[in-house]
Coordinates of C-alpha atoms in Angstrom, one line a residue:
Chain Y
X22 CA 24.7 -19.6 25.5
X23 CA 21.8 -20.2 27.8
X24 CA 20.5 -17.1 29.6
X25 CA 21.2 -16.9 33.3
X26 CA 17.7 -17.4 34.5
X27 CA 17.4 -20.8 32.7
X28 CA 20.6 -22.0 34.5
X29 CA 19.2 -20.8 37.8
X30 CA 15.8 -22.5 37.0
X31 CA 17.6 -25.8 36.5
X32 CA 19.4 -25.3 39.8
X33 CA 16.2 -24.5 41.7
X34 CA 14.4 -27.5 40.2
X35 CA 17.3 -29.8 41.2
X36 CA 17.4 -28.3 44.7
X37 CA 13.7 -28.7 45.1
X38 CA 13.8 -32.4 44.0
X39 CA 16.7 -32.9 46.5
X40 CA 14.8 -31.3 49.3
X41 CA 11.6 -33.3 48.5
X42 CA 13.6 -36.5 48.5
X43 CA 15.2 -35.6 51.8
X44 CA 11.8 -35.3 53.3
X45 CA 10.0 -38.3 51.8
X46 CA 12.6 -41.0 51.8
X47 CA 13.2 -43.4 54.7
X48 CA 16.5 -45.1 53.8
X49 CA 19.5 -43.2 55.2
X50 CA 21.7 -43.8 52.2
X51 CA 19.0 -42.4 49.8
X52 CA 18.6 -39.3 52.1
X53 CA 22.3 -38.8 52.0
X54 CA 22.2 -38.9 48.2
X55 CA 19.5 -36.3 48.2
X56 CA 21.8 -34.0 50.1
X57 CA 24.5 -34.6 47.5
X58 CA 21.8 -33.6 44.9
X59 CA 21.1 -30.3 46.7
X60 CA 24.9 -29.6 46.9
X61 CA 25.1 -30.1 43.2
X62 CA 22.2 -27.8 42.5
X63 CA 24.0 -25.0 44.5
X64 CA 27.2 -25.7 42.6
X65 CA 25.4 -25.2 39.3
X66 CA 24.1 -21.8 40.5
X67 CA 27.7 -20.9 41.5
X68 CA 29.0 -21.9 38.0
X69 CA 26.2 -20.0 36.3
X70 CA 26.8 -16.8 38.3
X71 CA 30.6 -17.2 37.8
X72 CA 30.0 -17.3 34.1
X73 CA 27.6 -14.4 34.1
X74 CA 29.8 -12.1 36.2
X75 CA 33.0 -13.1 34.5
X76 CA 34.5 -13.9 37.9
X77 CA 36.3 -17.2 38.6
X78 CA 35.8 -17.0 42.3
X79 CA 32.5 -18.8 41.9
X80 CA 34.3 -21.8 40.5
X81 CA 36.7 -21.8 43.4
X82 CA 33.7 -22.1 45.7
X83 CA 32.5 -25.1 43.7
X84 CA 35.9 -26.6 44.1
X85 CA 35.7 -26.2 47.9
X86 CA 32.1 -27.6 47.9
X87 CA 33.3 -30.7 46.1
X88 CA 36.2 -31.2 48.6
X89 CA 33.9 -30.8 51.6
X90 CA 31.4 -33.2 50.0
X91 CA 34.2 -35.8 49.7
X92 CA 35.1 -35.4 53.4
X93 CA 31.4 -35.5 54.3
X94 CA 30.7 -38.6 52.3
X95 CA 33.6 -40.4 53.9
X96 CA 32.5 -39.6 57.5
X97 CA 28.8 -39.9 56.7
X98 CA 29.1 -43.3 55.2
X99 CA 31.3 -44.5 58.1
X100 CA 28.5 -43.3 60.4
X101 CA 25.9 -45.2 58.3
X102 CA 28.0 -48.4 58.5
X103 CA 28.3 -48.0 62.3
X104 CA 24.6 -47.4 62.7
X105 CA 23.7 -50.5 60.5
X106 CA 26.1 -52.6 62.5
X107 CA 24.5 -51.6 65.8
X108 CA 20.8 -51.4 64.8
X109 CA 20.6 -53.8 61.8
X110 CA 18.4 -51.3 59.9
X111 CA 18.8 -48.4 57.5
X112 CA 15.2 -47.1 57.9
X113 CA 15.6 -43.7 59.5
X114 CA 12.3 -43.8 61.5
X115 CA 13.4 -47.0 63.3
X116 CA 16.6 -45.3 64.5
X117 CA 14.8 -43.1 67.0
X118 CA 16.3 -43.7 70.4
X119 CA 19.5 -42.3 71.8
X120 CA 20.0 -45.4 73.9
X121 CA 21.3 -48.7 72.5
Chain T
X4 CA 37.7 -23.1 1.5
X5 CA 35.1 -21.0 3.3
X6 CA 32.3 -22.4 1.2
X7 CA 29.0 -23.6 2.7
X8 CA 30.2 -27.2 2.4
X9 CA 32.9 -26.6 5.0
X10 CA 31.2 -27.8 8.1
X11 CA 30.0 -30.9 6.2
X12 CA 33.6 -31.8 5.2
X13 CA 34.8 -31.3 8.8
X14 CA 32.0 -33.6 10.1
X15 CA 32.9 -36.2 7.5
X16 CA 36.6 -36.0 8.5
X17 CA 35.7 -36.5 12.2
X18 CA 33.4 -39.4 11.5
X19 CA 36.1 -41.0 9.3
X20 CA 38.7 -40.5 12.0
X21 CA 36.3 -42.1 14.6
X22 CA 35.6 -45.1 12.3
X23 CA 39.3 -45.7 11.5
X24 CA 40.5 -45.3 15.1
X25 CA 37.8 -47.6 16.4
X26 CA 38.5 -50.2 13.7
X27 CA 42.2 -50.2 14.4
X28 CA 41.7 -50.3 18.1
X29 CA 39.2 -53.2 18.0
X30 CA 41.5 -55.2 15.8
X31 CA 44.5 -54.6 18.0
X32 CA 42.5 -55.6 21.0
X33 CA 41.4 -58.8 19.4
X34 CA 45.0 -59.7 18.4
X35 CA 46.2 -58.7 21.9
X36 CA 44.2 -61.7 23.1
X37 CA 45.8 -63.9 20.5
X38 CA 49.3 -62.5 21.4
X39 CA 48.7 -63.1 25.1
X40 CA 47.6 -66.8 24.6
X41 CA 50.6 -67.4 22.3
X42 CA 53.2 -65.7 24.5
X43 CA 52.0 -67.2 27.7
X44 CA 51.9 -70.6 26.0
X45 CA 55.5 -70.3 24.8
X46 CA 56.6 -69.1 28.3
X47 CA 55.0 -72.3 29.6
X48 CA 56.5 -74.5 26.9
X49 CA 53.3 -75.0 25.1
X50 CA 52.2 -74.2 21.5
X51 CA 49.1 -72.1 22.2
X52 CA 46.4 -71.7 19.5
X53 CA 47.6 -73.4 16.4
X54 CA 44.6 -74.9 14.5
X55 CA 42.6 -71.9 13.1
X56 CA 44.7 -70.4 10.4
X57 CA 48.5 -70.3 10.2
X58 CA 49.9 -70.1 13.8
X59 CA 46.3 -69.7 15.0
X60 CA 46.1 -66.2 13.4
X61 CA 42.4 -66.5 12.8
X62 CA 41.7 -67.6 16.4
X63 CA 40.3 -64.1 17.4
X64 CA 37.7 -64.4 14.6
X65 CA 36.7 -67.9 15.7
X66 CA 36.5 -66.7 19.4
X67 CA 34.4 -63.8 18.4
X68 CA 31.9 -65.9 16.4
X69 CA 31.8 -68.5 19.3
X70 CA 30.9 -65.7 21.8
X71 CA 28.2 -64.4 19.6
X72 CA 26.5 -67.8 19.0
X73 CA 26.8 -69.1 22.5
X74 CA 23.6 -69.4 24.5
X75 CA 22.8 -66.2 26.4
X76 CA 22.2 -67.4 30.0
X77 CA 20.4 -65.2 32.5
X78 CA 20.5 -66.6 36.0
X79 CA 17.4 -66.4 38.1
X80 CA 17.3 -63.8 40.9
X81 CA 19.6 -61.4 39.1
X82 CA 18.7 -57.7 39.1
X83 CA 17.9 -57.6 35.4
X84 CA 18.4 -54.0 34.5
X85 CA 21.8 -53.6 36.1
X86 CA 22.8 -57.1 35.1
X87 CA 22.4 -56.1 31.4
X88 CA 23.7 -52.5 31.9
X89 CA 27.0 -53.5 33.6
X90 CA 28.9 -54.9 30.6
X91 CA 27.9 -52.0 28.5
X92 CA 29.2 -49.6 31.1
X93 CA 32.5 -51.4 31.3
X94 CA 32.8 -51.5 27.5
X95 CA 31.9 -47.9 26.8
X96 CA 34.2 -46.5 29.5
X97 CA 37.1 -48.6 28.2
X98 CA 36.6 -47.2 24.7
X99 CA 35.8 -43.6 25.5
X100 CA 39.3 -42.6 26.5
X101 CA 40.8 -43.3 23.0
X102 CA 38.9 -40.2 21.9
X103 CA 41.6 -37.9 23.3
X104 CA 44.7 -39.9 22.6
X105 CA 47.0 -38.3 20.0
X106 CA 49.0 -40.8 18.0
X107 CA 50.9 -38.8 15.6
X108 CA 51.6 -35.3 14.2
X109 CA 49.3 -34.1 11.4
X110 CA 48.8 -34.6 7.7
X111 CA 47.5 -32.2 5.1
X112 CA 45.1 -33.7 2.5
X113 CA 43.5 -31.5 -0.1
X114 CA 44.1 -28.4 2.0
X115 CA 42.6 -29.9 5.2
X116 CA 45.0 -30.2 8.1
X117 CA 44.1 -33.5 9.8
X118 CA 45.5 -34.1 13.3
X119 CA 46.1 -37.7 14.3
X120 CA 43.6 -37.8 17.1
X121 CA 39.9 -37.7 17.3
X122 CA 39.7 -34.6 19.4
X123 CA 42.1 -32.3 21.3
X124 CA 41.1 -31.4 24.9
X125 CA 43.0 -28.9 27.1
X126 CA 42.4 -31.2 30.0
X127 CA 42.9 -34.4 28.0
X128 CA 44.9 -36.2 30.7
X129 CA 42.2 -35.5 33.3
X130 CA 39.6 -36.7 30.8
X131 CA 41.3 -40.1 30.6
X132 CA 41.6 -40.3 34.4
X133 CA 37.9 -39.4 34.7
X134 CA 36.8 -42.0 32.2
X135 CA 38.9 -44.7 33.8
X136 CA 37.5 -43.9 37.2
X137 CA 34.0 -44.5 35.8
X138 CA 35.1 -47.9 34.6
X139 CA 34.8 -49.2 38.1
X140 CA 31.0 -49.1 37.9
X141 CA 30.9 -51.8 35.3
X142 CA 32.7 -54.3 37.5
X143 CA 31.1 -53.3 40.8
X144 CA 27.6 -53.4 39.4
X145 CA 28.2 -56.7 37.6
X146 CA 29.3 -58.2 40.9
X147 CA 26.3 -56.8 42.8
X148 CA 23.6 -57.5 40.3
X149 CA 24.5 -61.2 39.8
X150 CA 23.2 -61.8 43.2
X151 CA 25.7 -64.6 43.9
X152 CA 28.5 -64.7 46.5
X153 CA 31.6 -65.1 44.3
X154 CA 30.7 -62.2 41.9
X155 CA 29.8 -60.0 44.9
X156 CA 33.3 -60.6 46.5
X157 CA 34.9 -60.0 43.1
X158 CA 33.0 -56.8 42.7
X159 CA 33.7 -55.5 46.2
X160 CA 37.4 -56.4 45.9
X161 CA 37.7 -54.7 42.5
X162 CA 36.0 -51.5 43.7
X163 CA 38.3 -51.2 46.7
X164 CA 41.3 -52.0 44.6
X165 CA 40.5 -49.5 41.9
X166 CA 39.8 -46.7 44.3
X167 CA 43.0 -47.3 46.2
X168 CA 45.2 -47.5 43.1
X169 CA 43.6 -44.6 41.3
X170 CA 45.3 -42.3 43.8
X171 CA 48.8 -43.6 43.1
X172 CA 48.1 -43.6 39.4
X173 CA 47.1 -40.0 39.4
X174 CA 49.9 -38.9 41.7
X175 CA 52.5 -40.7 39.6
X176 CA 51.4 -38.6 36.6
X177 CA 51.5 -35.3 38.6
X178 CA 55.3 -35.2 38.3
X179 CA 55.1 -35.2 34.5
X180 CA 52.4 -32.6 34.6
X181 CA 54.6 -30.4 36.8
X182 CA 57.5 -30.6 34.5
X183 CA 55.6 -29.9 31.3
X184 CA 53.1 -27.4 32.8
X185 CA 50.2 -28.7 30.8
X186 CA 47.4 -31.2 30.9
X187 CA 47.1 -31.3 27.1
X188 CA 48.5 -34.6 25.9
X189 CA 49.8 -33.1 22.6
X190 CA 51.7 -30.4 24.5
X191 CA 53.2 -33.0 26.9
X192 CA 54.5 -35.0 24.0
X193 CA 55.9 -31.9 22.3
X194 CA 57.8 -31.1 25.5
X195 CA 59.7 -34.4 25.2
X196 CA 61.2 -33.5 21.8
X197 CA 64.8 -33.8 23.0
X198 CA 64.6 -35.8 26.2
X199 CA 61.9 -38.4 27.1
X200 CA 60.3 -38.0 30.5
X201 CA 61.4 -41.4 31.6
X202 CA 64.8 -39.9 32.2
X203 CA 63.4 -37.0 34.3
X204 CA 60.8 -39.1 36.1
X205 CA 62.1 -42.7 36.5
X206 CA 60.4 -43.2 39.9
X207 CA 57.2 -41.7 38.5
X208 CA 57.2 -44.2 35.7
X209 CA 57.8 -47.2 37.9
X210 CA 54.9 -46.1 40.2
X211 CA 52.7 -45.5 37.2
X212 CA 53.2 -48.9 35.7
X213 CA 52.6 -50.7 39.0
X214 CA 49.5 -48.7 39.7
X215 CA 48.3 -49.2 36.1
X216 CA 48.6 -53.0 36.3
X217 CA 46.5 -53.0 39.4
X218 CA 44.0 -50.5 37.9
X219 CA 43.5 -52.9 34.9
X220 CA 43.1 -55.9 37.2
X221 CA 46.0 -57.8 35.7
X222 CA 48.3 -60.4 37.3
X223 CA 49.9 -60.0 39.9
X224 CA 47.0 -57.8 41.0
X225 CA 44.1 -59.8 39.4
X226 CA 42.4 -60.4 42.8
X227 CA 38.9 -59.4 41.4
X228 CA 38.9 -62.5 39.1
X229 CA 41.2 -64.8 41.0
X230 CA 40.3 -68.1 39.4
X231 CA 41.6 -70.3 42.2
X232 CA 39.5 -68.6 44.9
X233 CA 36.6 -66.8 43.3
X234 CA 35.7 -69.0 40.3
X235 CA 35.6 -66.2 37.7
X236 CA 35.2 -63.2 40.0
X237 CA 32.7 -60.5 39.0
X238 CA 31.9 -62.1 35.6
X239 CA 31.1 -65.6 36.9
X240 CA 27.4 -65.3 36.0
X241 CA 28.0 -63.8 32.6
X242 CA 28.0 -65.7 29.4
X243 CA 28.0 -65.2 25.6
X244 CA 28.4 -61.6 24.2
X245 CA 28.1 -60.0 27.7
X246 CA 31.2 -61.9 28.9
X247 CA 32.9 -61.0 25.6
X248 CA 32.2 -57.3 26.4
X249 CA 34.0 -57.6 29.8
X250 CA 36.8 -59.4 28.1
X251 CA 37.2 -56.8 25.4
X252 CA 37.0 -54.0 28.0
X253 CA 39.8 -55.5 30.0
X254 CA 42.1 -55.6 27.0
X255 CA 41.0 -52.1 25.8
X256 CA 42.0 -50.8 29.2
X257 CA 45.5 -52.4 28.8
X258 CA 45.8 -50.5 25.6
X259 CA 44.7 -47.2 27.1
X260 CA 47.2 -47.3 30.0
X261 CA 49.9 -48.4 27.5
X262 CA 49.1 -45.5 25.3
X263 CA 49.2 -43.1 28.3
X264 CA 52.5 -44.5 29.4
X265 CA 53.9 -44.0 25.9
X266 CA 52.6 -40.4 25.8
X267 CA 53.6 -39.4 29.3
X268 CA 57.0 -41.1 29.7
X269 CA 58.3 -42.4 26.3
X270 CA 58.0 -39.3 24.1
X271 CA 54.8 -40.4 22.3
X272 CA 55.3 -40.5 18.5
X273 CA 58.9 -39.1 18.6
X274 CA 61.4 -41.2 16.8
X275 CA 63.6 -41.0 13.7
X276 CA 61.6 -39.5 10.8
X277 CA 62.9 -39.5 7.2
X278 CA 61.8 -40.0 3.6
X279 CA 59.1 -38.4 1.4
X280 CA 56.1 -36.5 2.7
X281 CA 53.7 -39.3 3.2
X282 CA 56.3 -41.4 5.0
X283 CA 57.1 -38.5 7.2
X284 CA 53.5 -38.2 8.2
X285 CA 53.0 -41.9 9.0
X286 CA 56.4 -42.9 10.6
X287 CA 55.5 -41.2 13.9
X288 CA 52.3 -43.2 14.0
X289 CA 54.4 -46.3 13.5
X290 CA 56.8 -45.4 16.3
X291 CA 53.8 -44.8 18.6
X292 CA 52.3 -48.1 17.7
X293 CA 55.6 -49.9 18.3
X294 CA 56.1 -48.3 21.8
X295 CA 52.5 -49.3 22.7
X296 CA 53.1 -52.8 21.5
X297 CA 56.2 -53.1 23.7
X298 CA 54.1 -52.2 26.7
X299 CA 51.4 -54.7 25.8
X300 CA 54.1 -57.3 25.5
X301 CA 55.5 -56.4 28.9
X302 CA 52.0 -56.8 30.4
X303 CA 51.8 -60.3 29.0
X304 CA 55.3 -61.1 30.1
X305 CA 54.5 -60.0 33.6
X306 CA 51.4 -62.2 33.6
X307 CA 53.5 -65.2 32.5
X308 CA 56.1 -64.6 35.2
X309 CA 54.7 -63.3 38.5
X310 CA 52.5 -65.1 41.0
X311 CA 49.4 -63.4 42.4
X312 CA 49.4 -61.2 45.5
X313 CA 47.3 -61.9 48.6
X314 CA 44.5 -59.4 49.1
X315 CA 46.0 -57.9 52.3
X316 CA 49.4 -57.7 50.6
X317 CA 47.7 -55.9 47.7
X318 CA 46.1 -53.3 49.9
X319 CA 49.2 -52.6 52.1
X320 CA 51.3 -52.4 48.9
X321 CA 49.0 -49.7 47.5
X322 CA 48.5 -47.6 50.6
X323 CA 51.8 -48.1 52.5
X324 CA 54.3 -48.3 49.7
X325 CA 53.0 -46.8 46.4
X326 CA 51.1 -43.9 47.8
X327 CA 53.9 -42.5 50.1
X328 CA 56.4 -42.9 47.3
X329 CA 54.1 -41.1 44.8
X330 CA 53.7 -38.3 47.3
X331 CA 57.4 -38.0 47.8
X332 CA 57.9 -38.0 44.0
X333 CA 55.4 -35.1 43.7
X334 CA 57.2 -33.2 46.5
X335 CA 60.7 -33.6 45.1
X336 CA 59.6 -32.8 41.6
X337 CA 57.8 -29.6 42.6
X338 CA 60.9 -28.5 44.6
X339 CA 63.1 -29.0 41.6
X340 CA 60.7 -27.2 39.3
X341 CA 60.3 -24.3 41.7
X342 CA 64.1 -24.1 42.1
X343 CA 64.7 -24.0 38.4
X344 CA 62.1 -21.4 37.9
X345 CA 63.6 -19.0 40.5
Chain E
X18 CA 25.5 -25.1 21.4
X19 CA 22.2 -23.9 22.8
X20 CA 20.0 -27.1 22.6
X21 CA 22.8 -29.1 24.3
X22 CA 22.2 -27.2 27.5
X23 CA 18.4 -27.9 27.4
X24 CA 19.0 -31.6 26.5
X25 CA 21.3 -32.2 29.4
X26 CA 19.3 -30.1 31.7
X27 CA 16.3 -32.2 30.9
X28 CA 18.3 -35.4 31.5
X29 CA 19.5 -34.0 34.8
X30 CA 15.9 -33.3 35.9
X31 CA 14.6 -36.7 34.9
X32 CA 17.5 -38.5 36.6
X33 CA 17.0 -36.4 39.7
X34 CA 13.3 -37.4 39.7
X35 CA 14.5 -40.9 39.5
X36 CA 16.9 -40.4 42.5
X37 CA 14.0 -39.3 44.6
X38 CA 11.3 -41.8 43.4
X39 CA 13.3 -45.1 43.1
X40 CA 12.7 -47.5 46.0
X41 CA 15.9 -49.4 45.6
X42 CA 19.1 -47.5 46.7
X43 CA 21.3 -48.8 43.9
X44 CA 18.9 -47.4 41.3
X45 CA 18.9 -44.0 43.2
X46 CA 22.7 -44.1 43.2
X47 CA 22.9 -44.8 39.5
X48 CA 20.5 -42.0 38.7
X49 CA 22.5 -39.7 40.8
X50 CA 25.6 -40.6 38.7
X51 CA 23.6 -39.7 35.6
X52 CA 22.7 -36.3 37.2
X53 CA 26.4 -35.7 38.1
X54 CA 27.6 -36.5 34.6
X55 CA 25.0 -34.4 32.9
X56 CA 25.8 -31.5 35.2
X57 CA 29.5 -32.0 34.2
X58 CA 28.4 -31.5 30.6
X59 CA 26.5 -28.4 31.6
X60 CA 29.7 -27.0 33.3
X61 CA 31.6 -27.8 30.1
X62 CA 29.0 -25.8 28.1
X63 CA 29.4 -22.9 30.6
X64 CA 33.2 -22.9 29.9
X65 CA 34.2 -24.4 33.2
X66 CA 36.1 -27.3 31.7
X67 CA 38.3 -28.0 34.7
X68 CA 35.4 -28.2 37.1
X69 CA 33.6 -30.5 34.6
X70 CA 36.4 -33.0 34.7
X71 CA 36.8 -32.6 38.5
X72 CA 33.1 -33.2 38.9
X73 CA 33.4 -36.6 37.0
X74 CA 36.7 -37.7 38.7
X75 CA 35.8 -36.7 42.3
X76 CA 32.0 -36.8 42.5
X77 CA 31.1 -39.5 40.0
X78 CA 34.4 -41.5 40.2
X79 CA 35.2 -41.4 43.9
X80 CA 32.3 -40.2 46.1
X81 CA 29.6 -42.2 44.3
X82 CA 31.8 -45.3 44.1
X83 CA 31.9 -45.1 47.9
X84 CA 28.1 -44.9 48.0
X85 CA 27.7 -47.9 45.7
X86 CA 30.3 -49.8 47.7
X87 CA 28.4 -49.1 51.0
X88 CA 25.1 -50.1 49.4
X89 CA 26.7 -53.3 48.2
X90 CA 28.3 -54.0 51.5
X91 CA 25.1 -53.4 53.6
X92 CA 23.1 -55.2 50.9
X93 CA 20.5 -52.4 51.0
X94 CA 17.4 -53.7 49.1
X95 CA 14.0 -52.2 48.5
X96 CA 12.9 -49.9 51.3
X97 CA 9.5 -50.5 52.9
X98 CA 7.1 -47.7 52.2
X99 CA 6.4 -45.4 55.1
X100 CA 2.9 -45.1 56.6
X101 CA 2.8 -41.4 56.2
X102 CA 0.1 -39.4 57.8
X103 CA -2.7 -38.2 55.5
X104 CA -1.9 -34.6 56.4
X105 CA 1.6 -34.9 55.1
X106 CA 0.4 -36.2 51.8
X107 CA -2.5 -33.7 51.2
X108 CA -0.9 -30.6 52.8
X109 CA 2.9 -31.2 52.7
X110 CA 3.3 -31.9 48.9
X111 CA 1.3 -28.9 47.7
X112 CA 3.1 -26.6 50.2
X113 CA 6.5 -28.0 49.0
X114 CA 5.6 -27.5 45.4
X115 CA 4.2 -24.0 46.2
X116 CA 7.4 -23.0 48.1
X117 CA 9.8 -24.1 45.4
X118 CA 7.5 -22.8 42.6
X119 CA 7.6 -19.4 44.2
X120 CA 11.5 -19.5 44.4
X121 CA 11.5 -20.6 40.8
X122 CA 9.2 -17.8 39.7
X123 CA 11.1 -15.2 41.6
X124 CA 14.6 -16.2 40.2
X125 CA 13.1 -16.5 36.7
X126 CA 11.6 -13.0 36.9
X127 CA 14.6 -11.3 38.7
X128 CA 17.3 -12.7 36.5
X129 CA 15.5 -12.8 33.1
X130 CA 17.2 -11.3 30.1
X131 CA 20.7 -11.6 31.5
X132 CA 23.3 -13.3 29.3
X133 CA 26.7 -14.6 30.2
X134 CA 29.9 -12.7 29.4
X135 CA 31.2 -13.8 26.0
X136 CA 34.4 -15.6 26.8
X137 CA 36.2 -16.5 30.0
X138 CA 39.3 -18.7 30.6
X139 CA 38.5 -21.3 33.2
X140 CA 41.2 -23.8 32.5
X141 CA 43.3 -25.4 35.2
X142 CA 45.9 -22.7 35.0
X143 CA 43.7 -19.7 35.8
X144 CA 41.8 -21.7 38.5
X145 CA 45.1 -22.7 40.1
X146 CA 46.5 -19.2 40.1
X147 CA 43.4 -17.8 41.8
X148 CA 43.3 -20.7 44.2
X149 CA 46.9 -20.4 45.4
X150 CA 47.0 -16.6 45.4
X151 CA 43.7 -15.4 46.8
X152 CA 42.3 -18.5 48.4
X153 CA 45.5 -20.1 49.8
X154 CA 44.3 -20.1 53.4
X155 CA 41.0 -21.8 52.8
X156 CA 42.8 -24.3 50.6
X157 CA 45.1 -25.2 53.5
X158 CA 42.1 -25.4 55.9
X159 CA 40.4 -27.9 53.6
X160 CA 43.5 -30.1 53.9
X161 CA 43.1 -30.1 57.7
X162 CA 39.4 -30.9 57.2
X163 CA 40.2 -33.9 55.0
X164 CA 42.8 -35.1 57.6
X165 CA 40.1 -34.9 60.3
X166 CA 37.6 -36.7 58.0
X167 CA 40.1 -39.5 57.4
X168 CA 40.7 -40.0 61.1
X169 CA 37.0 -39.8 61.8
X170 CA 36.1 -42.4 59.2
X171 CA 38.9 -44.8 60.3
X172 CA 37.8 -44.6 64.0
X173 CA 34.1 -44.9 63.2
X174 CA 34.6 -47.9 60.9
X175 CA 37.0 -49.6 63.3
X176 CA 35.5 -49.4 66.8
X177 CA 32.5 -51.3 67.9
X178 CA 30.6 -48.2 69.3

């Protein structure tokens, strides 16, 4: 079994990549996917700690994170479709005004 | 036993099991195509394939060779990587689920107990659902990467359809899971020793079979490849072996849902068992195969009989009819299970 | 057992790199699916078999299908590269790497030498018992959350805002 710090290292690397992608990408959908990547990195840390502490509560948290991610994806993608319909663009720095 | 060669023998057994199961499965898939052409032809007062071999029995071989030697056409403007990846995704996902399907008891050869399944998973049922839910990508990506309007419509339709019907499919199976209290397919089958689940869950079975037909994109729910409106649907731009892979994947999926129906509702391999040791071991496998064959035949029968739904009918049938009924079924079953337990 | 974790960890990292660096959204989405599936394998190795399957069914099989569907629907092709300021490039990236390198270093040092408990049942049964005994209220709250999300999605997709 892999030691705890190796699991956490994987988690940190994935989170860092997600955060970097969140900053450098311009397409809303890709940015959204980077958020999902960060959520997954956190889930991995939860599972690793749960395994290390022998406590299943960590896995329950992952379960909740997945449920919330599903709700978030449904609403978020609906917002993206609405934005695209109104502005005809997905580039985030062109969507910069509050007015239509 | 207990010698150093033990792990080697175990590996050899697993490899042999994979090879045999894959071979049997592929052959059955090929002959399912022959069966479908033959049965549909007879329903429509035709003869069907008749020229290659007696009663066209060698037709699958001829079809396979033809697919392999056809020109491999790659349209301009396709997204090459995804265009080539999509058939492989569909194919792999269709075949991955047979890994956890148990199809008989066990047999002891030279002191080794061999279970009639490739691997046993505690969450076997969920594994099959997971793999089926990934199968969507093959179709969706094929539609998108072809960069042509009919495949795109076919791909979009099939993704929407498969997401919608996956819910009913899963919920229809929850009733059985509640009754048997396990997600392990072998345990679920063992639970049905005396009474098949179809008696306890008639509504669940009807819901499952309707959702399964939609999930495998078959008539009357074959909107993703409706010939009369979408040319060929998502695989319009595919030819040669890539088309064959989609084709095989579709029939492999039919077998998977039929196997699952047999395991969940029709007592799996249970049936009258008699005779000497070897016969005792292989009769259950025969019963299992027979039940699956009945399902495959029913599939073809339905195709030969029912007309296609309209797309809006399909969606409202899934969301406004199947899903509420499946939820009600789960609710009633859980009440009964809780009432019995107390 | 041990090398599998590193193999799938490496696959996850490479695919995550690809999520971030691909210019075409569909490729990013596919790479993300690879990340999710390899993380599912890692969960399996850590003994969380129920979560591993849920990860594939819900994340890879439902959420990512939605993403792919929306990308197909909006026909999102290559994004045009941004004209980023020179400062962001020469200052931002080193700072980002330094920041996460520091976190990586700290976690590595602080948690080194700790090994997981030998065996732990994490099947559907034990998860379910814990979920409905100790976490029943949060569980019910998520169902309200999902209801709200469904309503929100329907209204957002329907109305011409």
